[in-house]
CSV table of C-alpha atoms in Angstrom, one decimal:
chain,number,residue,atom,x,y,z
A,11,MET,CA,88.3,86.8,73.6
A,12,THR,CA,87.7,90.1,76.2
A,13,SER,CA,90.2,90.5,79.0
A,14,SER,CA,87.5,89.4,81.1
A,15,ASP,CA,86.6,86.4,79.0
A,16,SER,CA,90.3,85.8,79.4
A,17,LEU,CA,90.4,85.0,83.3
A,18,ALA,CA,88.1,83.3,83.5
A,19,ALA,CA,89.2,80.7,81.0
A,20,VAL,CA,91.9,79.7,83.6
A,21,PHE,CA,89.1,79.8,86.1
A,22,THR,CA,87.6,77.8,84.4
A,23,HIS,CA,90.6,75.8,84.2
A,24,ILE,CA,92.0,76.6,87.8
A,25,GLU,CA,88.3,75.1,88.8
A,26,ALA,CA,88.4,71.9,86.8
A,27,ASN,CA,92.0,70.8,88.0
A,28,ARG,CA,91.2,71.7,91.8
A,29,SER,CA,91.8,67.9,92.6
A,30,ALA,CA,94.7,67.7,90.8
A,31,PHE,CA,96.7,70.4,91.8
A,32,LEU,CA,95.5,69.5,95.4
A,33,ASP,CA,97.7,66.0,94.3
A,34,ARG,CA,100.4,68.0,93.4
A,35,LEU,CA,100.3,69.7,96.4
A,36,LEU,CA,100.8,66.9,98.0
A,37,ALA,CA,103.0,65.4,96.7
A,38,TYR,CA,105.5,68.4,96.7
A,39,LEU,CA,105.4,68.7,100.2
A,40,ARG,CA,106.4,64.9,100.5
A,41,HIS,CA,110.2,66.4,100.0
A,42,PRO,CA,111.6,67.2,103.0
A,43,SER,CA,113.6,70.6,102.6
A,44,ILE,CA,115.4,72.1,106.3
A,45,SER,CA,118.1,73.8,106.0
A,46,ALA,CA,118.9,74.8,109.4
A,47,GLU,CA,120.1,71.0,108.8
A,48,ASN,CA,121.0,70.7,105.2
A,49,ILE,CA,118.0,67.6,105.1
A,50,GLY,CA,116.9,67.7,101.0
A,51,ILE,CA,117.3,70.7,100.1
A,52,ALA,CA,119.5,69.6,96.4
A,53,GLU,CA,116.6,67.4,96.3
A,54,VAL,CA,114.1,70.2,96.6
A,55,GLY,CA,116.0,72.5,94.4
A,56,ALA,CA,116.1,70.3,91.6
A,57,LEU,CA,112.9,68.7,91.7
A,58,LEU,CA,111.9,72.2,91.2
A,59,VAL,CA,114.2,73.3,88.4
A,60,GLU,CA,112.1,69.5,86.1
A,61,MET,CA,109.1,71.3,87.2
A,62,LEU,CA,109.2,74.4,86.3
A,63,THR,CA,111.2,73.5,83.3
A,64,LYS,CA,107.9,71.0,82.5
A,65,ILE,CA,105.9,73.8,82.5
A,66,GLY,CA,107.2,76.4,80.1
A,67,LEU,CA,109.8,78.6,82.2
A,68,GLU,CA,113.5,78.6,81.4
A,69,THR,CA,114.9,77.7,84.6
A,70,SER,CA,118.4,77.1,86.3
A,71,LEU,CA,119.2,76.5,89.5
A,72,VAL,CA,122.0,78.5,90.8
A,73,PRO,CA,124.6,79.0,92.9
A,74,THR,CA,125.6,80.5,96.6
A,75,ASP,CA,128.0,80.1,99.6
A,76,GLY,CA,125.1,78.6,100.7
A,77,HIS,CA,122.1,76.5,99.4
A,78,PRO,CA,120.8,77.5,95.9
A,79,MET,CA,118.5,79.8,94.8
A,80,VAL,CA,116.1,78.5,92.3
A,81,VAL,CA,115.5,81.3,89.3
A,82,ALA,CA,112.8,81.2,86.6
A,83,ARG,CA,112.0,82.9,83.3
A,84,TRP,CA,109.3,83.6,80.7
A,85,GLN,CA,110.2,86.9,79.0
A,86,LYS,CA,107.5,86.1,75.6
A,87,ALA,CA,105.1,89.7,76.5
A,88,PRO,CA,107.5,92.7,74.7
A,89,GLY,CA,105.7,96.0,76.3
A,90,LYS,CA,105.1,94.8,78.6
A,91,PRO,CA,105.8,95.0,82.7
A,92,THR,CA,108.0,91.4,84.2
A,93,VAL,CA,107.2,91.1,87.9
A,94,LEU,CA,109.5,89.0,90.3
A,95,LEU,CA,107.6,86.8,92.2
A,96,TYR,CA,110.2,85.3,95.1
A,97,GLY,CA,109.3,83.0,97.4
A,98,HIS,CA,111.8,80.2,99.5
A,99,TYR,CA,111.3,76.1,99.3
A,100,ASP,CA,113.5,75.6,102.2
A,101,VAL,CA,110.6,74.9,105.6
A,102,GLN,CA,111.6,75.4,109.7
A,103,PRO,CA,112.3,72.1,111.3
A,104,PRO,CA,109.4,70.0,112.4
A,105,ASP,CA,110.5,69.9,116.4
A,106,PRO,CA,109.4,68.8,118.5
A,107,LEU,CA,107.5,65.8,116.7
A,108,ASP,CA,105.3,64.7,119.6
A,109,LYS,CA,103.5,67.3,120.0
A,110,TRP,CA,102.0,66.5,115.2
A,111,LEU,CA,98.6,65.1,115.5
A,112,SER,CA,100.0,63.7,111.8
A,113,PRO,CA,103.9,62.9,110.3
A,114,PRO,CA,104.5,66.9,109.8
A,115,PHE,CA,105.9,65.3,106.1
A,116,GLU,CA,103.3,63.0,105.2
A,117,PRO,CA,100.5,66.0,104.3
A,118,THR,CA,96.8,64.8,105.7
A,119,ILE,CA,94.1,66.5,104.7
A,120,ARG,CA,91.4,67.2,108.5
A,121,ASP,CA,88.6,69.5,108.1
A,122,GLY,CA,89.2,71.1,105.4
A,123,ARG,CA,93.3,72.6,106.5
A,124,ILE,CA,95.9,70.3,104.9
A,125,TYR,CA,98.6,69.9,107.7
A,126,ALA,CA,102.3,69.4,107.0
A,127,ARG,CA,105.8,70.7,108.0
A,128,GLY,CA,106.1,74.4,104.5
A,129,VAL,CA,102.5,74.0,103.4
A,130,GLY,CA,101.6,77.7,104.5
A,131,ASP,CA,105.2,78.9,104.6
A,132,ASN,CA,106.6,78.5,102.2
A,133,LYS,CA,105.6,75.6,99.7
A,134,GLY,CA,101.5,75.8,99.5
A,135,GLN,CA,101.7,79.4,98.5
A,136,HIS,CA,104.6,79.7,96.2
A,137,PHE,CA,103.2,76.1,94.8
A,138,ALA,CA,100.4,78.1,93.7
A,139,GLN,CA,101.8,81.0,92.7
A,140,ILE,CA,103.5,78.8,89.9
A,141,LEU,CA,100.7,76.8,89.2
A,142,ALA,CA,98.5,80.1,87.8
A,143,ILE,CA,101.7,81.0,86.2
A,144,GLU,CA,101.5,76.8,84.2
A,145,SER,CA,97.1,77.4,84.0
A,146,HIS,CA,98.0,80.7,82.4
A,147,LEU,CA,100.1,78.8,79.6
A,148,ALA,CA,97.4,75.7,79.5
A,149,VAL,CA,94.8,77.8,78.9
A,150,HIS,CA,96.3,80.6,76.3
A,151,GLY,CA,100.0,79.3,75.3
A,152,THR,CA,101.5,82.3,76.7
A,153,LEU,CA,101.3,84.7,79.8
A,154,PRO,CA,99.4,88.4,80.3
A,155,CYS,CA,103.1,89.5,81.7
A,156,ASN,CA,106.6,88.8,81.5
A,157,VAL,CA,108.2,86.6,84.8
A,158,ILE,CA,110.8,85.8,86.4
A,159,LEU,CA,110.3,83.9,89.3
A,160,LEU,CA,112.5,83.2,92.4
A,161,LEU,CA,112.8,80.9,95.4
A,162,GLU,CA,115.4,80.9,97.4
A,163,GLY,CA,117.1,77.8,100.3
A,164,GLU,CA,118.0,80.1,103.1
A,165,GLU,CA,115.1,82.1,103.6
A,166,GLU,CA,114.5,80.4,107.7
A,167,ILE,CA,118.5,80.5,108.1
A,168,GLY,CA,117.9,84.1,107.8
A,169,SER,CA,118.7,84.8,104.3
A,170,PRO,CA,122.0,85.3,104.6
A,171,ASN,CA,123.4,85.6,100.8
A,172,ILE,CA,120.4,86.8,99.0
A,173,ALA,CA,121.8,90.4,99.2
A,174,GLY,CA,125.1,89.4,97.7
A,175,PHE,CA,123.2,87.0,94.8
A,176,VAL,CA,120.8,90.1,94.7
A,177,GLN,CA,123.9,92.2,93.6
A,178,ALA,CA,125.6,90.0,91.5
A,179,ASN,CA,122.3,89.6,89.1
A,180,LYS,CA,120.8,92.1,88.8
A,181,ALA,CA,120.6,92.3,84.9
A,182,MET,CA,119.2,88.3,86.0
A,183,LEU,CA,116.3,90.1,87.7
A,184,LYS,CA,115.4,93.0,86.5
A,185,ALA,CA,111.9,93.1,86.7
A,186,ASP,CA,109.5,96.3,87.0
A,187,LEU,CA,108.1,94.9,90.5
A,188,ALA,CA,108.6,91.7,93.4
A,189,VAL,CA,105.4,89.9,94.3
A,190,THR,CA,105.5,87.9,97.4
A,191,ALA,CA,102.7,85.4,98.2
A,192,ASP,CA,104.2,84.3,102.0
A,193,GLY,CA,103.0,84.7,105.4
A,194,PRO,CA,98.8,85.0,106.8
A,195,ARG,CA,96.3,86.8,105.8
A,196,HIS,CA,94.9,89.5,108.3
A,197,ALA,CA,94.2,88.0,111.6
A,198,SER,CA,90.4,89.1,111.3
A,199,GLY,CA,90.9,86.3,108.0
A,200,ALA,CA,90.9,89.0,105.7
A,201,ALA,CA,92.7,89.3,102.2
A,202,ALA,CA,95.3,91.7,102.6
A,203,ILE,CA,98.0,93.9,100.6
A,204,LYS,CA,100.9,94.8,102.8
A,205,PHE,CA,103.7,97.1,101.8
A,206,GLY,CA,106.8,96.7,103.3
A,207,SER,CA,108.4,94.3,105.8
A,208,ARG,CA,110.2,95.7,109.2
A,209,GLY,CA,113.8,94.6,110.1
A,210,VAL,CA,115.7,93.4,112.9
A,211,VAL,CA,118.8,93.2,114.7
A,212,SER,CA,119.7,90.5,117.3
A,213,PHE,CA,122.6,91.3,119.9
A,214,GLU,CA,124.1,89.9,124.3
A,215,LEU,CA,124.4,91.5,126.5
A,216,ARG,CA,126.8,89.6,128.1
A,217,CYS,CA,128.9,90.1,132.1
A,218,ARG,CA,130.7,88.4,134.4
A,219,HIS,CA,132.4,89.9,137.5
A,220,ALA,CA,133.5,86.9,139.5
A,221,SER,CA,135.2,84.1,138.8
A,222,ARG,CA,132.9,82.0,139.6
A,223,ASP,CA,129.8,82.4,141.8
A,224,VAL,CA,130.0,82.6,145.8
A,225,HIS,CA,127.3,83.2,148.9
A,226,SER,CA,125.2,85.8,148.7
A,227,GLY,CA,126.2,85.8,152.6
A,228,ASN,CA,129.8,86.0,152.7
A,229,PHE,CA,129.8,88.1,149.4
A,230,GLY,CA,126.3,89.9,149.1
A,231,GLY,CA,127.1,93.2,148.8
A,232,VAL,CA,130.4,92.9,147.7
A,233,VAL,CA,130.8,91.3,144.8
A,234,PRO,CA,128.9,93.0,141.8
A,235,ASN,CA,126.2,90.8,140.3
A,236,PRO,CA,126.0,90.4,137.1
A,237,ILE,CA,122.1,90.3,136.8
A,238,TRP,CA,121.9,93.5,138.0
A,239,THR,CA,124.1,95.0,136.0
A,240,LEU,CA,122.6,93.9,133.4
A,241,VAL,CA,118.9,94.9,134.9
A,242,HIS,CA,120.6,98.6,135.1
A,243,LEU,CA,121.5,98.3,131.9
A,244,LEU,CA,118.3,97.6,129.9
A,245,GLY,CA,116.2,100.3,132.1
A,246,THR,CA,118.7,103.0,130.6
A,247,MET,CA,117.8,101.5,127.2
A,248,LYS,CA,113.7,101.6,127.8
A,249,ASN,CA,112.3,103.2,130.4
A,250,ALA,CA,108.9,102.5,132.3
A,251,ALA,CA,106.9,104.6,129.7
A,252,GLY,CA,108.0,102.4,126.8
A,253,GLU,CA,110.3,104.8,126.0
A,254,ILE,CA,112.8,103.1,123.3
A,255,THR,CA,116.1,105.8,125.4
A,256,ILE,CA,119.0,104.7,123.5
A,257,ALA,CA,120.7,107.5,121.8
A,258,GLY,CA,120.1,108.1,118.2
A,259,LEU,CA,117.8,105.1,117.9
A,260,HIS,CA,114.7,107.5,115.9
A,261,ASP,CA,117.0,109.4,113.9
A,262,ASP,CA,115.8,107.6,110.9
A,263,VAL,CA,112.7,107.3,111.9
A,264,GLU,CA,110.4,108.7,109.3
A,265,ALA,CA,106.3,109.9,110.3
A,266,PRO,CA,103.5,107.7,107.8
A,267,THR,CA,102.6,109.5,105.6
A,268,ARG,CA,99.3,110.3,104.3
A,269,GLU,CA,98.2,107.4,103.0
A,270,GLU,CA,99.7,105.4,105.4
A,271,LEU,CA,97.8,106.6,108.1
A,272,ALA,CA,94.5,106.1,106.5
A,273,ALA,CA,95.5,102.1,105.9
A,274,ILE,CA,95.8,101.0,109.0
A,275,ALA,CA,92.5,103.2,110.4
A,276,ALA,CA,90.8,101.0,107.8
A,277,LEU,CA,92.8,97.7,109.6
A,278,PRO,CA,90.3,95.5,111.7
A,279,LEU,CA,90.5,96.0,115.1
A,280,ASP,CA,89.3,94.2,118.6
A,281,ILE,CA,91.4,95.1,121.0
A,282,ALA,CA,89.6,93.4,123.8
A,283,ALA,CA,89.9,90.0,121.3
A,284,VAL,CA,93.2,90.1,121.0
A,285,LYS,CA,93.5,90.7,124.8
A,286,THR,CA,91.6,87.9,125.6
A,287,SER,CA,93.4,85.3,123.0
A,288,LEU,CA,96.9,86.5,124.4
A,289,GLY,CA,95.4,86.2,128.5
A,290,LEU,CA,96.7,90.1,128.8
A,291,SER,CA,95.7,92.6,131.5
A,292,ARG,CA,97.1,95.6,129.1
A,293,LEU,CA,99.5,96.1,126.1
A,294,ASP,CA,102.7,97.1,126.5
A,295,ALA,CA,103.3,100.8,127.6
A,296,PRO,CA,103.0,103.8,125.8
A,297,ALA,CA,98.7,103.2,126.7
A,298,ASP,CA,97.7,105.6,124.6
A,299,ARG,CA,99.4,104.8,121.2
A,300,ALA,CA,98.0,103.1,118.7
A,301,PHE,CA,98.2,99.3,117.7
A,302,TYR,CA,98.8,99.5,114.0
A,303,GLU,CA,100.7,101.8,115.1
A,304,ARG,CA,103.1,99.7,116.8
A,305,LEU,CA,103.5,97.6,115.0
A,306,CYS,CA,103.9,99.7,111.5
A,307,PHE,CA,105.7,102.6,112.3
A,308,ARG,CA,107.6,102.3,115.4
A,309,PRO,CA,110.6,100.3,116.1
A,310,THR,CA,110.9,97.7,119.1
A,311,LEU,CA,113.4,96.4,121.0
A,312,THR,CA,112.3,93.0,122.3
A,313,ILE,CA,114.3,91.4,125.4
A,314,ASN,CA,114.3,87.5,124.4
A,315,GLY,CA,115.2,85.7,126.8
A,316,PHE,CA,117.1,86.7,130.3
A,317,HIS,CA,119.4,83.7,131.6
A,318,GLY,CA,121.9,83.5,134.8
A,319,GLY,CA,121.9,82.2,138.8
A,320,TYR,CA,119.5,80.3,139.9
A,321,GLY,CA,116.2,78.6,138.8
A,322,GLY,CA,115.2,75.3,140.0
A,323,PRO,CA,113.0,74.5,143.2
A,324,GLY,CA,113.5,76.1,146.3
A,325,SER,CA,116.0,78.1,146.8
A,326,LYS,CA,119.6,78.5,146.3
A,327,THR,CA,121.2,81.9,148.2
A,328,VAL,CA,124.1,81.9,145.3
A,329,LEU,CA,125.3,85.3,144.1
A,330,PRO,CA,126.3,84.7,140.0
A,331,ASN,CA,129.0,85.5,138.5
A,332,GLU,CA,127.8,85.5,135.0
A,333,ALA,CA,124.9,86.5,133.4
A,334,LEU,CA,123.5,86.2,129.5
A,335,VAL,CA,120.1,89.4,128.3
A,336,LYS,CA,119.7,87.6,124.3
A,337,CYS,CA,117.6,91.0,122.7
A,338,ASP,CA,116.2,92.1,119.0
A,339,ILE,CA,115.3,95.5,118.1
A,340,ARG,CA,112.8,94.9,114.8
A,341,LEU,CA,113.4,98.3,112.5
A,342,VAL,CA,111.1,100.6,110.5
A,343,ALA,CA,111.8,102.0,107.3
A,344,ALA,CA,115.2,103.9,106.3
A,345,GLN,CA,116.5,102.4,109.4
A,346,ASP,CA,119.8,100.4,108.8
A,347,PRO,CA,120.7,97.5,110.7
A,348,GLU,CA,124.8,97.8,110.4
A,349,ASP,CA,123.8,101.7,112.1
A,350,ILE,CA,121.5,100.8,115.0
A,351,LEU,CA,124.1,98.5,116.3
A,352,ARG,CA,126.5,100.5,116.1
A,353,LYS,CA,124.8,102.7,118.6
A,354,VAL,CA,123.9,99.6,120.5
A,355,ALA,CA,126.8,99.5,121.1
A,356,ALA,CA,128.1,103.0,121.9
A,357,HIS,CA,124.9,102.5,124.5
A,358,VAL,CA,126.2,100.2,126.3
A,359,ALA,CA,130.2,101.7,126.5
A,360,GLU,CA,129.0,104.9,127.8
A,361,HIS,CA,125.9,103.2,130.4
A,362,ALA,CA,127.8,100.0,131.0
A,363,PRO,CA,131.5,99.6,130.0
A,364,GLU,CA,132.5,96.2,131.9
A,365,VAL,CA,129.4,95.2,129.8
A,366,GLU,CA,130.2,92.8,126.7
A,367,PHE,CA,128.5,93.9,123.4
A,368,VAL,CA,127.8,91.0,121.0
A,369,ALA,CA,125.6,91.3,117.8
A,370,ALA,CA,124.4,88.0,116.0
A,371,ASP,CA,125.2,87.2,112.7
A,372,ALA,CA,122.4,87.8,110.9
A,373,GLY,CA,120.1,90.8,110.5
A,374,MET,CA,117.9,92.7,107.5
A,375,GLN,CA,117.0,96.0,106.6
A,376,PRO,CA,113.0,97.1,106.6
A,377,SER,CA,111.9,97.6,103.2
A,378,LYS,CA,108.3,99.5,102.5
A,379,THR,CA,107.6,100.4,98.9
A,380,PRO,CA,104.2,103.4,99.7
A,381,ILE,CA,100.5,102.6,99.1
A,382,ALA,CA,100.6,105.2,96.3
A,383,SER,CA,102.4,102.9,94.2
A,384,PRO,CA,101.0,103.0,90.4
A,385,PHE,CA,100.7,98.6,91.0
A,386,THR,CA,98.4,99.3,93.7
A,387,ALA,CA,95.2,99.4,92.1
A,388,PRO,CA,96.3,96.1,89.3
A,389,LEU,CA,97.4,94.2,92.8
A,390,ARG,CA,94.1,95.2,94.2
A,391,ARG,CA,92.0,94.8,91.4
A,392,ALA,CA,93.4,91.3,91.5
A,393,PHE,CA,91.6,90.3,94.3
A,394,VAL,CA,88.5,91.6,93.9
A,395,ALA,CA,88.6,89.5,90.7
A,396,ALA,CA,90.0,86.3,92.7
A,397,GLN,CA,88.0,86.5,95.5
A,398,GLY,CA,85.2,88.9,95.6
A,399,VAL,CA,87.0,91.7,97.8
A,400,GLU,CA,89.0,94.9,98.7
A,401,PRO,CA,91.9,93.9,100.6
A,402,LEU,CA,93.1,95.2,103.5
A,403,LEU,CA,96.4,97.6,102.8
A,404,ILE,CA,98.6,97.7,105.1
A,405,PRO,CA,101.8,99.9,105.6
A,406,ALA,CA,104.1,97.5,106.6
A,407,GLY,CA,104.4,94.2,108.0
A,408,PHE,CA,104.9,93.4,111.4
A,409,GLY,CA,107.8,90.8,110.2
A,410,SER,CA,110.7,90.4,108.3
A,411,LEU,CA,111.5,89.4,105.0
A,412,PRO,CA,113.8,90.1,102.2
A,413,GLY,CA,111.9,92.5,100.6
A,414,TYR,CA,114.6,95.2,100.8
A,415,VAL,CA,117.6,93.5,98.3
A,416,PHE,CA,114.0,94.6,95.5
A,417,THR,CA,113.2,98.3,96.9
A,418,LYS,CA,117.1,99.0,98.3
A,419,ILE,CA,119.1,96.4,95.6
A,420,LEU,CA,117.3,96.8,92.2
A,421,GLY,CA,115.4,99.3,93.2
A,422,ILE,CA,111.9,98.3,92.3
A,423,PRO,CA,108.3,98.4,94.4
A,424,ALA,CA,108.4,95.8,96.0
A,425,PHE,CA,104.9,94.0,98.0
A,426,VAL,CA,103.7,90.6,99.8
A,427,THR,CA,99.9,89.0,99.0
A,428,PRO,CA,99.9,86.7,102.1
A,429,TYR,CA,97.6,83.7,100.9
A,430,ALA,CA,97.6,81.8,104.7
A,431,ASN,CA,95.2,81.3,107.2
A,432,PRO,CA,95.5,83.4,109.7
A,433,ASP,CA,95.6,80.8,112.5
A,434,GLU,CA,98.3,78.5,109.9
A,435,ALA,CA,100.7,77.3,112.9
A,436,ASN,CA,103.9,78.4,110.5
A,437,HIS,CA,107.3,77.9,112.4
A,438,ALA,CA,105.4,75.6,115.0
A,439,PRO,CA,103.4,71.8,115.0
A,440,ASN,CA,101.0,70.9,113.1
A,441,GLU,CA,101.0,73.6,110.8
A,442,ASN,CA,98.4,73.9,107.9
A,443,LEU,CA,96.7,75.7,105.3
A,444,THR,CA,92.6,75.9,104.4
A,445,LEU,CA,92.2,74.6,100.8
A,446,ASP,CA,90.0,77.6,101.1
A,447,CYS,CA,93.5,79.3,101.3
A,448,PHE,CA,95.5,77.8,98.5
A,449,TYR,CA,92.3,77.5,95.9
A,450,SER,CA,92.1,81.5,96.3
A,451,GLY,CA,95.5,82.4,96.4
A,452,LEU,CA,96.3,80.5,93.3
A,453,ARG,CA,92.8,82.1,91.4
A,454,THR,CA,94.5,85.3,93.1
A,455,GLY,CA,97.7,85.3,91.3
A,456,ALA,CA,96.1,83.8,87.9
A,457,ALA,CA,94.5,87.2,88.6
A,458,LEU,CA,97.6,89.0,89.4
A,459,LEU,CA,100.1,88.0,85.6
A,460,HIS,CA,95.7,89.4,84.5
A,461,GLU,CA,95.4,92.7,85.7
A,462,LEU,CA,100.1,93.4,84.8
A,463,GLY,CA,99.2,92.2,81.5
A,464,GLN,CA,96.4,94.8,81.1
A,465,LEU,CA,99.3,97.7,81.8
A,466,GLU,CA,102.5,98.9,79.8
A,467,ALA,CA,106.1,98.5,80.6
A,468,ARG,CA,107.4,101.2,83.0
């Protein structure tokens, strides 16, 4: 059997089992696994161990200081590369329940979409990878390459234990590359390969002056206003031109490579449509900065919330005694979360020493893999074989995923191959995955294994 015939046979098997595969996905989605509330995590972990063992993988549920990791292995292809497929079996809480058109854990198909909590993020996507493995084994009795499947139970609460787990289990997780099927396709609907993820740190700025709220007439101009204190501090951190002015924050920002600049130049973009969809009259400053340059290569400073004083109906002539700001900074490759937090803390101490700086416990490092990686070509071929189109190449994902544990701890290239539709509404009511995206993801996962099997181990 030729190489192309081998993959065609797997595609034929997938097509013949479309209905059965869909039924099994729906059954999987009926099991809640909400990490933030520790609902169903143990049950779904056990379900996955049973499922993966049954299809022929050596599977275990490995404890961590939090929720367990599911690790499944098939390593019977000597001389072939090993791919680590990452996903997460935990989901977001479904609230607000009254916004769902159908119950979040009773998957419902409407207009060619499956509606359920976790269907896009991430159960439908990693289940497609599992079925791709199963399909190869069902047709050929073997896999084209070696596979390690790592499913996390804490991604939706910031992956607090994955770095320690990967560090302690380097030998068990030894692979040539990592691939994550997560997130939406490009906003245009086009298939894409992402070569990294931005990191993130979060912090609070807390200011308290007087021991109580006071009358703005009796004490205005005498008692300092904590809201003004925070406004002035924030003005020293980012100016009206859109420049982050925290000393040293950009020290480790790397200039994009020629391949990365060419990749973002090829990404579809309709600025007018973006502004219309969001009701915007302009983009954030600086106005001359390219859209994808902002999202791939530049750190950001975002005010997530500003709290203080009176916000009720009418007016209240009060001078509040305390105020709070919550912020996050998205990090790009080579920036280190701890270093960035130290620089923010130093900036606050210099410009507003009476403001308390409180760093959030959880942060995430950025990750980056060069577009020139030798694994880029087989990944692209897999998309063409499965979907008939060349994927877009996105130098860095715009959100944050724990890909750094693969690039920085295991020292291997890591890729994100999102299968979900751009409007999947992950983390929101009525989360959904189109049937077309589910089946094309399954085909792409099968083609990925096939293409990697054409390589020799590095």
